[in-house]
Short mmCIF file of C-alpha atoms and ligand atoms in Angstrom, two decimals:
data_model
loop_
_atom_site.label_atom_id
_atom_site.label_comp_id
_atom_site.label_asym_id
_atom_site.label_seq_id
_atom_site.Cartn_x
_atom_site.Cartn_y
_atom_site.Cartn_z
CA UNK A 151 -41.04 46.12 -7.05
CA UNK A 152 -39.17 48.74 -5.93
CA UNK A 153 -37.30 48.58 -2.91
CA UNK A 154 -39.93 49.74 -0.57
CA UNK A 155 -41.50 45.71 -0.74
CA UNK A 156 -41.14 44.61 2.60
CA UNK A 157 -40.19 40.75 2.66
CA UNK A 158 -41.42 39.02 5.77
CA UNK A 159 -41.89 37.02 8.36
CA UNK A 160 -45.54 35.57 10.05
CA UNK A 161 -46.41 34.58 13.69
CA UNK A 162 -49.44 34.41 15.54
CA UNK A 163 -49.26 34.86 19.64
CA UNK A 164 -50.68 31.50 20.58
CA UNK A 165 -49.53 29.36 17.77
CA UNK A 166 -45.98 30.10 19.50
CA UNK A 167 -45.66 32.31 22.93
CA UNK A 168 -46.65 30.07 26.06
CA UNK A 169 -45.97 30.86 28.87
CA UNK A 170 -49.54 30.79 29.51
CA UNK A 171 -50.18 31.14 33.13
CA UNK A 172 -47.98 34.51 33.15
CA UNK A 173 -47.64 37.62 34.46
CA UNK A 174 -50.95 37.42 34.85
CA UNK A 175 -52.15 36.54 31.77
CA UNK A 176 -55.89 35.59 31.74
CA UNK A 177 -57.69 32.30 29.86
CA UNK A 178 -58.51 32.22 25.78
CA UNK A 179 -60.56 30.77 24.31
CA UNK A 180 -57.51 28.21 22.97
CA UNK A 181 -56.50 27.35 26.83
CA UNK A 182 -59.46 24.87 26.60
CA UNK A 183 -60.04 24.18 23.20
CA UNK A 184 -57.64 21.28 22.15
CA UNK A 185 -56.01 20.31 19.19
CA UNK A 186 -57.61 16.56 17.86
CA UNK A 187 -54.00 14.94 19.54
CA UNK A 188 -54.61 16.38 21.86
CA UNK A 189 -52.49 19.58 22.01
CA UNK A 190 -52.12 22.22 23.43
CA UNK A 191 -50.84 26.03 22.75
CA UNK A 192 -48.91 25.89 27.19
CA UNK A 193 -45.44 26.11 26.12
CA UNK A 194 -45.82 25.94 22.38
CA UNK A 195 -42.55 27.56 21.25
CA UNK A 196 -41.75 30.05 23.96
CA UNK A 197 -41.51 32.93 22.16
CA UNK A 198 -42.70 34.64 25.44
CA UNK A 199 -39.75 33.85 27.30
CA UNK A 200 -37.17 33.27 23.65
CA UNK A 201 -38.29 36.27 22.09
CA UNK A 202 -34.60 38.09 21.59
CA UNK A 203 -32.97 34.45 20.40
CA UNK A 204 -35.52 34.84 17.56
CA UNK A 205 -35.37 38.27 16.93
CA UNK A 206 -31.64 37.56 16.53
CA UNK A 207 -32.72 34.96 13.56
CA UNK A 208 -35.15 37.40 11.84
CA UNK A 209 -32.25 39.49 12.08
CA UNK A 210 -29.72 37.01 10.63
CA UNK A 211 -32.40 35.79 8.20
CA UNK A 212 -32.57 39.53 6.06
CA UNK A 213 -36.31 40.57 7.29
CA UNK A 214 -37.09 44.27 6.61
CA UNK A 215 -40.48 43.19 9.00
CA UNK A 216 -42.14 40.99 11.51
CA UNK A 217 -45.81 39.73 11.60
CA UNK A 218 -46.77 39.29 15.07
CA UNK A 219 -50.03 38.76 16.77
CA UNK A 220 -51.04 40.22 20.28
CA UNK A 221 -53.19 38.06 22.84
CA UNK A 222 -56.11 40.24 24.07
CA UNK A 223 -56.17 37.96 27.61
CA UNK A 224 -52.14 38.41 27.61
CA UNK A 225 -54.07 42.39 27.40
CA UNK A 226 -57.45 42.75 29.57
CA UNK A 227 -57.84 38.96 30.83
CA UNK A 228 -61.14 39.25 31.05
CA UNK A 229 -62.07 40.75 27.31
CA UNK A 230 -62.47 44.20 28.70
CA UNK A 231 -62.69 46.51 32.51
CA UNK A 232 -58.09 46.29 33.71
CA UNK A 233 -56.14 46.55 32.07
CA UNK A 234 -53.33 44.08 32.83
CA UNK A 235 -49.62 46.31 32.41
CA UNK A 236 -47.45 42.99 32.49
CA UNK A 237 -49.11 41.84 28.87
CA UNK A 238 -49.02 45.17 27.46
CA UNK A 239 -44.96 45.08 28.77
CA UNK A 240 -44.17 41.51 26.59
CA UNK A 241 -45.15 43.42 23.66
CA UNK A 242 -44.01 46.66 24.43
CA UNK A 243 -40.07 44.90 24.53
CA UNK A 244 -40.61 43.19 22.05
CA UNK A 245 -41.26 46.26 19.72
CA UNK A 246 -38.48 47.54 21.07
CA UNK A 247 -35.72 44.44 20.40
CA UNK A 248 -37.81 44.56 16.71
CA UNK A 249 -36.75 48.17 16.18
CA UNK A 250 -32.93 47.93 17.66
CA UNK A 251 -33.02 45.67 14.79
CA UNK A 252 -33.76 46.66 12.51
CA UNK A 253 -37.33 45.58 11.74
CA UNK A 254 -40.11 46.77 11.29
CA UNK A 255 -43.14 45.67 14.14
CA UNK A 256 -46.50 44.78 12.10
CA UNK A 257 -48.82 44.24 14.58
CA UNK A 258 -52.01 42.17 13.94
CA UNK A 259 -54.51 42.96 17.43
CA UNK A 260 -56.73 39.27 17.15
CA UNK A 261 -54.86 35.74 15.17
CA UNK A 262 -57.95 34.00 17.79
CA UNK A 263 -57.36 33.37 21.00
CA UNK A 264 -60.49 35.37 22.43
CA UNK A 265 -61.05 35.61 26.66
CA UNK A 266 -62.98 32.52 28.51
CA UNK A 267 -64.97 35.97 30.07
CA UNK A 268 -66.24 37.59 26.60
CA UNK A 269 -66.70 33.60 24.56
CA UNK A 270 -68.60 32.77 28.68
CA UNK A 271 -70.64 35.97 27.35
CA UNK A 272 -71.52 34.56 23.69
CA UNK A 273 -68.45 35.72 22.35
CA UNK A 274 -68.70 36.80 19.07
CA UNK A 275 -71.72 36.00 18.48
CA UNK A 276 -72.93 39.42 21.36
CA UNK A 277 -72.92 42.78 19.42
CA UNK A 278 -71.15 43.94 23.48
CA UNK A 279 -67.74 42.09 21.94
CA UNK A 280 -67.99 44.26 18.94
CA UNK A 281 -67.34 47.68 21.19
CA UNK A 282 -64.71 45.11 24.20
CA UNK A 283 -62.40 45.06 21.14
CA UNK A 284 -61.86 48.01 20.38
CA UNK A 285 -61.78 49.14 23.28
CA UNK A 286 -59.34 46.62 24.07
CA UNK A 287 -57.14 48.03 20.45
CA UNK A 288 -57.11 51.66 21.81
CA UNK A 289 -54.90 50.36 24.56
CA UNK A 290 -52.33 48.40 22.10
CA UNK A 291 -52.68 51.32 20.09
CA UNK A 292 -52.18 54.02 22.48
CA UNK A 293 -48.66 51.84 24.00
CA UNK A 294 -47.79 51.21 21.04
CA UNK A 295 -48.12 53.06 18.00
CA UNK A 296 -45.44 56.38 19.22
CA UNK A 297 -42.83 52.36 17.24
CA UNK A 298 -45.63 50.90 15.41
CA UNK A 299 -45.80 51.76 12.03
CA UNK A 300 -48.91 49.00 10.64
CA UNK A 301 -51.88 47.21 12.49
CA UNK A 302 -54.22 44.97 11.24
CA UNK A 303 -57.16 44.22 13.45
CA UNK A 304 -57.80 40.68 12.43
CA UNK A 305 -56.82 37.88 10.84
CA UNK A 306 -58.96 35.80 8.88
CA UNK A 307 -61.77 37.03 9.77
CA UNK A 308 -63.62 33.27 7.54
CA UNK A 309 -62.02 31.43 10.26
CA UNK A 310 -62.26 33.11 12.72
CA UNK A 311 -66.08 32.86 11.82
CA UNK A 312 -67.02 29.87 10.14
CA UNK A 313 -64.16 27.26 11.68
CA UNK A 314 -64.48 27.99 15.31
CA UNK A 315 -68.47 28.86 15.38
CA UNK A 316 -70.22 27.51 11.73
CA UNK A 317 -67.90 24.15 11.39
CA UNK A 318 -66.64 22.85 15.52
CA UNK A 319 -62.89 23.10 13.79
CA UNK A 320 -61.32 25.74 15.96
CA UNK A 321 -62.26 27.48 19.16
CA UNK A 322 -64.44 27.95 20.70
CA UNK A 323 -65.87 25.00 18.84
CA UNK A 324 -69.31 26.10 17.34
CA UNK A 325 -71.62 24.07 15.15
CA UNK A 326 -74.34 26.77 14.21
CA UNK A 327 -74.98 28.08 10.99
CA UNK A 328 -76.91 31.03 12.72
CA UNK A 329 -73.81 31.19 15.08
CA UNK A 330 -71.01 32.19 12.15
CA UNK A 331 -73.22 34.40 10.01
CA UNK A 332 -73.40 36.92 13.43
CA UNK A 333 -69.44 36.01 14.85
CA UNK A 334 -68.98 37.14 10.36
CA UNK A 335 -71.16 40.22 10.83
CA UNK A 336 -69.91 41.42 14.38
CA UNK A 337 -65.59 40.10 13.26
CA UNK A 338 -66.29 42.82 10.98
CA UNK A 339 -68.20 45.19 12.79
CA UNK A 340 -65.77 45.39 15.71
CA UNK A 341 -62.63 46.17 12.55
CA UNK A 342 -64.31 48.72 11.93
CA UNK A 343 -64.93 49.92 14.80
CA UNK A 344 -61.98 49.72 16.00
CA UNK A 345 -59.55 51.29 12.92
CA UNK A 346 -60.84 54.47 14.07
CA UNK A 347 -59.64 53.82 17.97
CA UNK A 348 -56.24 53.40 16.86
CA UNK A 349 -56.34 56.11 13.97
CA UNK A 350 -57.59 58.20 17.37
CA UNK A 351 -54.45 57.21 19.27
CA UNK A 352 -51.41 56.17 16.59
CA UNK A 353 -51.94 58.68 14.18
CA UNK A 354 -49.00 58.18 11.90
CA UNK A 355 -49.83 53.94 12.37
CA UNK A 356 -51.21 52.57 8.68
CA UNK A 357 -54.14 50.69 9.52
CA UNK A 358 -55.54 47.07 7.56
CA UNK A 359 -57.48 43.98 7.92
CA UNK A 360 -55.44 40.31 6.79
CA UNK A 361 -58.60 38.82 4.74
CA UNK A 362 -57.85 34.15 4.12
CA UNK A 363 -58.75 33.99 0.10
CA UNK A 364 -58.51 30.50 -1.60
CA UNK A 365 -60.16 31.16 -4.85
CA UNK A 366 -63.44 28.22 -5.85
CA UNK A 367 -63.49 26.62 -8.78
CA UNK A 368 -65.75 24.38 -9.73
CA UNK A 369 -64.27 20.66 -10.13
CA UNK A 370 -65.95 20.70 -14.63
CA UNK A 371 -68.45 22.91 -16.38
CA UNK A 372 -71.53 20.82 -15.21
CA UNK A 373 -73.61 23.39 -14.26
CA UNK A 374 -74.06 22.25 -10.84
CA UNK A 375 -70.55 22.95 -10.39
CA UNK A 376 -70.20 26.03 -10.89
CA UNK A 377 -73.53 27.00 -8.76
CA UNK A 378 -70.97 25.16 -6.17
CA UNK A 379 -68.19 27.48 -6.45
CA UNK A 380 -69.41 30.17 -7.12
CA UNK A 381 -71.50 29.74 -3.15
CA UNK A 382 -68.95 29.04 -1.70
CA UNK A 383 -66.52 31.75 -3.25
CA UNK A 384 -70.34 33.95 -1.69
CA UNK A 385 -69.23 32.34 1.78
CA UNK A 386 -65.38 32.96 1.73
CA UNK A 387 -64.00 35.24 -0.38
CA UNK A 388 -67.14 37.80 -0.89
CA UNK A 389 -68.52 38.32 2.20
CA UNK A 390 -65.65 39.94 3.34
CA UNK A 391 -63.78 41.80 -0.01
CA UNK A 392 -67.79 42.98 -0.17
CA UNK A 393 -68.46 43.83 3.06
CA UNK A 394 -64.23 45.46 3.66
CA UNK A 395 -64.72 47.29 0.08
CA UNK A 396 -68.68 48.14 -1.29
CA UNK A 397 -69.95 48.15 1.99
CA UNK A 398 -72.09 45.90 1.09
CA UNK A 399 -72.80 42.20 2.12
CA UNK A 400 -73.39 39.80 -1.44
CA UNK A 401 -77.03 39.26 -2.06
CA UNK A 402 -76.65 35.93 -3.27
CA UNK A 403 -74.99 34.64 0.13
CA UNK A 404 -76.83 37.19 1.42
CA UNK A 405 -80.87 35.76 -0.15
CA UNK A 406 -79.46 31.69 0.26
CA UNK A 407 -79.49 32.53 3.57
CA UNK A 408 -81.60 34.43 4.59
CA UNK A 409 -82.70 32.33 7.35
CA UNK A 410 -79.47 32.70 9.41
CA UNK A 411 -78.52 36.04 8.11
CA UNK A 412 -76.76 38.01 10.68
CA UNK A 413 -78.70 40.88 12.61
CA UNK A 414 -77.41 44.24 11.00
CA UNK A 415 -78.04 47.65 11.97
CA UNK A 416 -78.15 50.70 10.15
CA UNK A 417 -74.45 52.63 10.07
CA UNK A 418 -72.95 48.89 9.88
CA UNK A 419 -72.02 48.02 6.21
CA UNK A 420 -70.69 52.43 6.41
CA UNK A 421 -68.36 50.88 9.93
CA UNK A 422 -66.70 48.28 8.03
CA UNK A 423 -66.09 49.72 4.90
CA UNK A 424 -64.27 52.36 6.10
CA UNK A 425 -61.36 52.98 3.73
CA UNK A 426 -57.80 51.15 4.68
CA UNK A 427 -54.23 51.73 4.45
CA UNK A 428 -53.70 48.49 2.87
CA UNK A 429 -54.86 45.10 2.88
CA UNK A 430 -53.81 42.35 3.87
CA UNK A 431 -54.57 38.36 1.62
CA UNK A 432 -53.54 35.37 3.23
CA UNK A 433 -53.59 32.39 0.83
CA UNK A 434 -52.91 28.47 0.92
CA UNK A 435 -54.47 26.73 -1.53
CA UNK A 436 -58.14 27.10 -3.93
CA UNK A 437 -61.47 25.05 -3.20
CA UNK A 438 -62.53 22.72 -5.68
CA UNK A 439 -66.09 21.85 -5.87
CA UNK A 440 -68.11 19.55 -7.64
CA UNK A 441 -71.63 19.15 -8.64
CA UNK A 442 -73.18 17.60 -5.59
CA UNK A 443 -71.20 21.22 -3.62
CA UNK A 444 -68.76 18.55 -2.05
CA UNK A 445 -65.35 19.33 -2.20
CA UNK A 446 -63.19 17.49 -4.09
CA UNK A 447 -59.37 16.62 -4.31
CA UNK A 448 -57.00 17.45 -7.01
CA UNK A 449 -53.95 15.54 -7.18
CA UNK A 450 -52.79 17.10 -10.00
CA UNK A 451 -50.12 19.88 -8.13
CA UNK A 452 -49.42 16.86 -5.83
CA UNK A 453 -50.55 18.08 -2.10
CA UNK A 454 -48.93 19.53 0.84
CA UNK A 455 -48.80 18.12 4.27
CA UNK A 456 -52.22 19.74 5.45
CA UNK A 457 -53.66 17.65 2.61
CA UNK A 458 -53.84 21.15 1.01
CA UNK A 459 -53.32 20.89 -2.68
CA UNK A 460 -50.30 22.62 -4.28
CA UNK A 461 -51.34 25.93 -6.54
CA UNK A 462 -49.68 28.18 -5.97
CA UNK A 463 -51.39 30.81 -8.77
CA UNK A 464 -54.31 30.86 -5.95
CA UNK A 465 -52.69 34.07 -4.93
CA UNK A 466 -51.94 35.32 -8.19
CA UNK A 467 -55.60 35.23 -9.31
CA UNK A 468 -56.53 36.29 -5.83
CA UNK A 469 -54.53 39.70 -5.95
CA UNK A 470 -55.41 40.23 -9.51
CA UNK A 471 -59.40 39.96 -8.90
CA UNK A 472 -58.80 42.52 -6.21
CA UNK A 473 -57.01 44.98 -8.03
CA UNK A 474 -59.66 43.97 -10.79
CA UNK A 475 -63.04 44.42 -8.97
CA UNK A 476 -62.60 46.07 -5.51
CA UNK A 477 -60.32 49.15 -6.67
CA UNK A 478 -58.64 47.49 -2.81
CA UNK A 479 -55.78 49.69 -1.17
CA UNK A 480 -51.75 48.52 -1.77
CA UNK A 481 -52.48 45.07 -0.73
CA UNK A 482 -49.46 42.97 1.29
CA UNK A 483 -49.59 38.61 1.15
CA UNK A 484 -49.36 38.79 4.87
CA UNK A 485 -48.56 35.08 4.62
CA UNK A 486 -47.60 32.64 2.31
CA UNK A 487 -46.38 28.62 3.22
CA UNK A 488 -46.09 25.44 3.15
CA UNK A 489 -46.57 22.31 5.59
CA UNK A 490 -44.38 19.46 4.75
CA UNK A 491 -43.35 16.27 6.21
CA UNK A 492 -39.50 18.03 7.77
CA UNK A 493 -37.31 15.25 8.67
CA UNK A 494 -33.91 15.83 10.44
CA UNK A 495 -31.43 14.52 9.05
CA UNK A 496 -28.21 12.16 10.67
CA UNK A 497 -26.09 16.35 9.56
CA UNK A 498 -28.46 18.13 11.52
CA UNK A 499 -30.65 19.69 8.60
CA UNK A 500 -33.84 19.48 7.17
CA UNK A 501 -33.96 19.50 3.75
CA UNK A 502 -36.98 21.25 2.99
CA UNK A 503 -36.96 20.93 -0.65
CA UNK A 504 -40.19 21.30 -1.05
CA UNK A 505 -41.01 23.74 0.89
CA UNK A 506 -38.23 25.67 -1.79
CA UNK A 507 -40.18 24.64 -4.46
CA UNK A 508 -43.68 26.03 -3.17
CA UNK A 509 -42.22 29.52 -1.83
CA UNK A 510 -40.46 30.52 -5.15
CA UNK A 511 -43.29 29.16 -6.81
CA UNK A 512 -45.70 31.70 -4.57
CA UNK A 513 -43.03 34.52 -5.26
CA UNK A 514 -43.54 34.21 -8.42
CA UNK A 515 -47.31 34.29 -8.32
CA UNK A 516 -46.11 37.62 -6.90
CA UNK A 517 -44.80 38.91 -9.57
CA UNK A 518 -46.90 37.04 -12.05
CA UNK A 519 -49.45 39.47 -9.93
CA UNK A 520 -47.26 42.72 -10.03
CA UNK A 521 -46.10 42.40 -13.92
CA UNK A 522 -49.56 42.57 -14.29
CA UNK A 523 -49.78 46.03 -12.93
CA UNK A 524 -51.17 45.22 -8.82
CA UNK A 525 -49.78 47.59 -6.11
CA UNK A 526 -48.09 44.66 -3.60
CA UNK A 527 -46.18 46.29 -1.23
CA UNK A 528 -45.05 43.39 -0.07
CA UNK A 529 -44.61 39.82 1.51
CA UNK A 530 -44.96 37.80 4.30
CA UNK A 531 -43.33 33.64 4.94
CA UNK A 532 -46.46 31.47 7.44
CA UNK A 533 -43.81 30.88 9.07
CA UNK A 534 -41.01 32.05 10.62
CA UNK A 535 -41.21 28.57 13.66
CA UNK A 536 -42.35 25.90 13.99
CA UNK A 537 -45.62 26.31 15.73
CA UNK A 538 -48.89 25.01 17.36
CA UNK A 539 -51.06 24.62 14.32
CA UNK A 540 -54.62 25.29 15.95
CA UNK A 541 -56.29 21.63 15.64
CA UNK A 542 -53.46 20.49 13.77
CA UNK A 543 -50.97 20.53 16.94
CA UNK A 544 -47.44 20.69 16.47
CA UNK A 545 -48.00 17.96 13.83
CA UNK A 546 -47.78 20.03 10.64
CA UNK A 547 -45.00 22.16 10.45
CA UNK A 548 -44.74 25.23 8.31
CA UNK A 549 -41.70 27.16 9.52
CA UNK A 550 -38.16 28.28 8.36
CA UNK A 551 -37.01 27.62 11.07
CA UNK A 552 -37.07 23.39 12.97
CA UNK A 553 -38.05 23.29 16.84
CA UNK A 554 -37.40 20.44 18.65
CA UNK A 555 -39.96 20.59 20.33
CA UNK A 556 -38.57 18.50 23.27
CA UNK A 557 -35.51 20.88 23.74
CA UNK A 558 -36.61 23.97 22.11
CA UNK A 559 -34.01 23.83 20.49
CA UNK A 560 -33.86 25.71 16.77
CA UNK A 561 -32.87 24.87 13.17
CA UNK A 562 -32.63 26.54 10.90
CA UNK A 563 -34.44 24.37 6.98
CA UNK A 564 -32.09 25.36 3.91
CA UNK A 565 -35.87 26.82 3.56
CA UNK A 566 -34.29 29.69 5.90
CA UNK A 567 -31.08 29.86 3.39
CA UNK A 568 -33.19 30.07 0.91
CA UNK A 569 -35.26 32.89 2.11
CA UNK A 570 -32.06 35.12 2.71
CA UNK A 571 -30.64 34.87 -0.68
CA UNK A 572 -33.53 36.00 -1.86
CA UNK A 573 -34.10 38.97 0.37
CA UNK A 574 -30.56 39.52 0.12
CA UNK A 575 -30.94 39.58 -3.42
CA UNK A 576 -33.81 41.23 -4.70
CA UNK A 577 -32.51 44.02 -2.99
CA UNK A 578 -29.37 44.22 -4.52
CA UNK A 579 -31.67 44.40 -7.33
CA UNK A 580 -33.21 47.33 -6.47
CA UNK A 581 -30.54 49.49 -5.91
CA UNK A 582 -29.02 48.28 -9.13
CA UNK A 583 -32.16 49.73 -11.05
CA UNK A 584 -32.16 52.78 -8.44
CA UNK A 585 -28.28 53.61 -9.21
CA UNK A 586 -28.94 52.81 -13.14
C1 FCB B 885 -54.45 30.58 8.21
C2 FCB B 885 -53.30 31.12 10.15
C3 FCB B 885 -51.85 30.73 10.09
C4 FCB B 885 -51.47 29.21 10.00
C5 FCB B 885 -51.58 28.82 8.50
C6 FCB B 885 -51.27 27.80 8.69
O1 FCB B 885 -55.51 30.62 8.12
O2 FCB B 885 -53.92 32.91 9.49
O3 FCB B 885 -52.29 31.23 11.31
O4 FCB B 885 -52.78 28.24 10.78
O5 FCB B 885 -53.23 29.21 7.98
#
C-alpha cells in the first residue's frame, strides 16, 4: 500500500445525528419505523450538536477521511421541491470542521433515510423517486462540491431494496418481491442520474457507489446447495455488479423471477452503467446455503454479536472477484467492522479484544487482495461511534468509540488505540519506502 492509501471511519446520518425535529428537517421513513426493541434515532449520538467533539476525536485517531451521509430530509424536507437552507448549512459546517482538522470529507447521499413524503407516493417502487434523487444530488453537489472530493450516491442498494421493500426488516417495512425488484431498479437508475448531476455541479469530485457484497457459498457440494448459493449470489451480488459494471442485469436472475421483474425502460441500463471514478465495497461476512435454499450458520469461525459468521476472508474474496471478473475502477473498502458485546469495566475502559482481532484479520484480508494485484485505495472502519443499528437499535455496538447512551459520553475503546497505531505504522512504513 502506498502513502496514498486512505484510512477512514464510516457513519450514516440517521444512525448518529439525532435532532430529527430541528432546523426544518422533514420526516424520514426511519422516524416511523422503529427498531425491534422500540429504539429510535431521535437522539442517537447527538452528532448534530456534538460533531465538533467527534471531529476532534477523529483527529486524535489519525484518520485521513470521514465517510458520512447527508440526510435527504434535512436538505429537501419533502423529498422534492423546497430546499431547506438550515439543513444544508449543517453539512457545510461539518465539511469545514473536517477540512480544518485535516480530514477528507467523503460524502454519501443516501443511507436509507428516504423522505416520508416520497414514501407516501410509493418511495423507491416509483420511478419518479429516481428523478427527485437526482435533483437532490444536484443541490448537495452545488453546495459542497467545492470542498468534498469524493461523493457516493448510495449505500448498499441491496439493503434499500430487499431489506426495506422485500423482507420487511427495515423501513418502510415492505414484503413484496415485486416492490423489491422495482426498488432495486429505481435505486440504480437514481444512482446513474445522480452521477451526471454531481459531475455537472462538482467538477472536480470523484463519484462512486457503495455496494454491500457478501460471498454466497454452498454449505455442502450437494447440487441443490450449489444452486441455492448461485441464486443468492445473483440476487445480492451479481444483480448490482452486473448492472453497474457491465450494463445488464444477470439473465439467470431475470429468468428465475420473470413474474416480478422490474420495469426497465430503453436506455436505463446505459444510465446505470455510467462509468465511475471509484467503487465501494462493504463486507461483513458471507452466507452459507443448504440444499433446501435455507441459510445456515457456520459456527466454525465463531459469530459476532449480530449472529454473523466471523469470516474476514470474505473481503479478500469480494475484492479479488471484482478485479478478476469486472474490471472495476479503483476500489475502496467503504465499511468493515463488527459488533461485539462491549462492557465497560471497573477502570472505565472497554477492552474490545474481539473487535481488534476481527479488524486486524480484515486488514490482513485487504492486504492479501492488494498483494494479488487489486487496486484498493482505502478502507473505512464501521464505525467511529456506537450508534443506532437499524432493526437492532442501540443493542449492537460497532464503534471504535463507546457511547454511554444515558449521558452521551464518548469513551474510546481499546480498538481506537489499535486503529490509531495501525494508521501511524502504515504511514511510517510508506514514508520509509518512499525515502528508500
Ligand atoms: C451496513 C450498513 C451500516 C451498518 C452496518 C453494520 O449494512 O451500511 O449502516 O448498519 O451494516
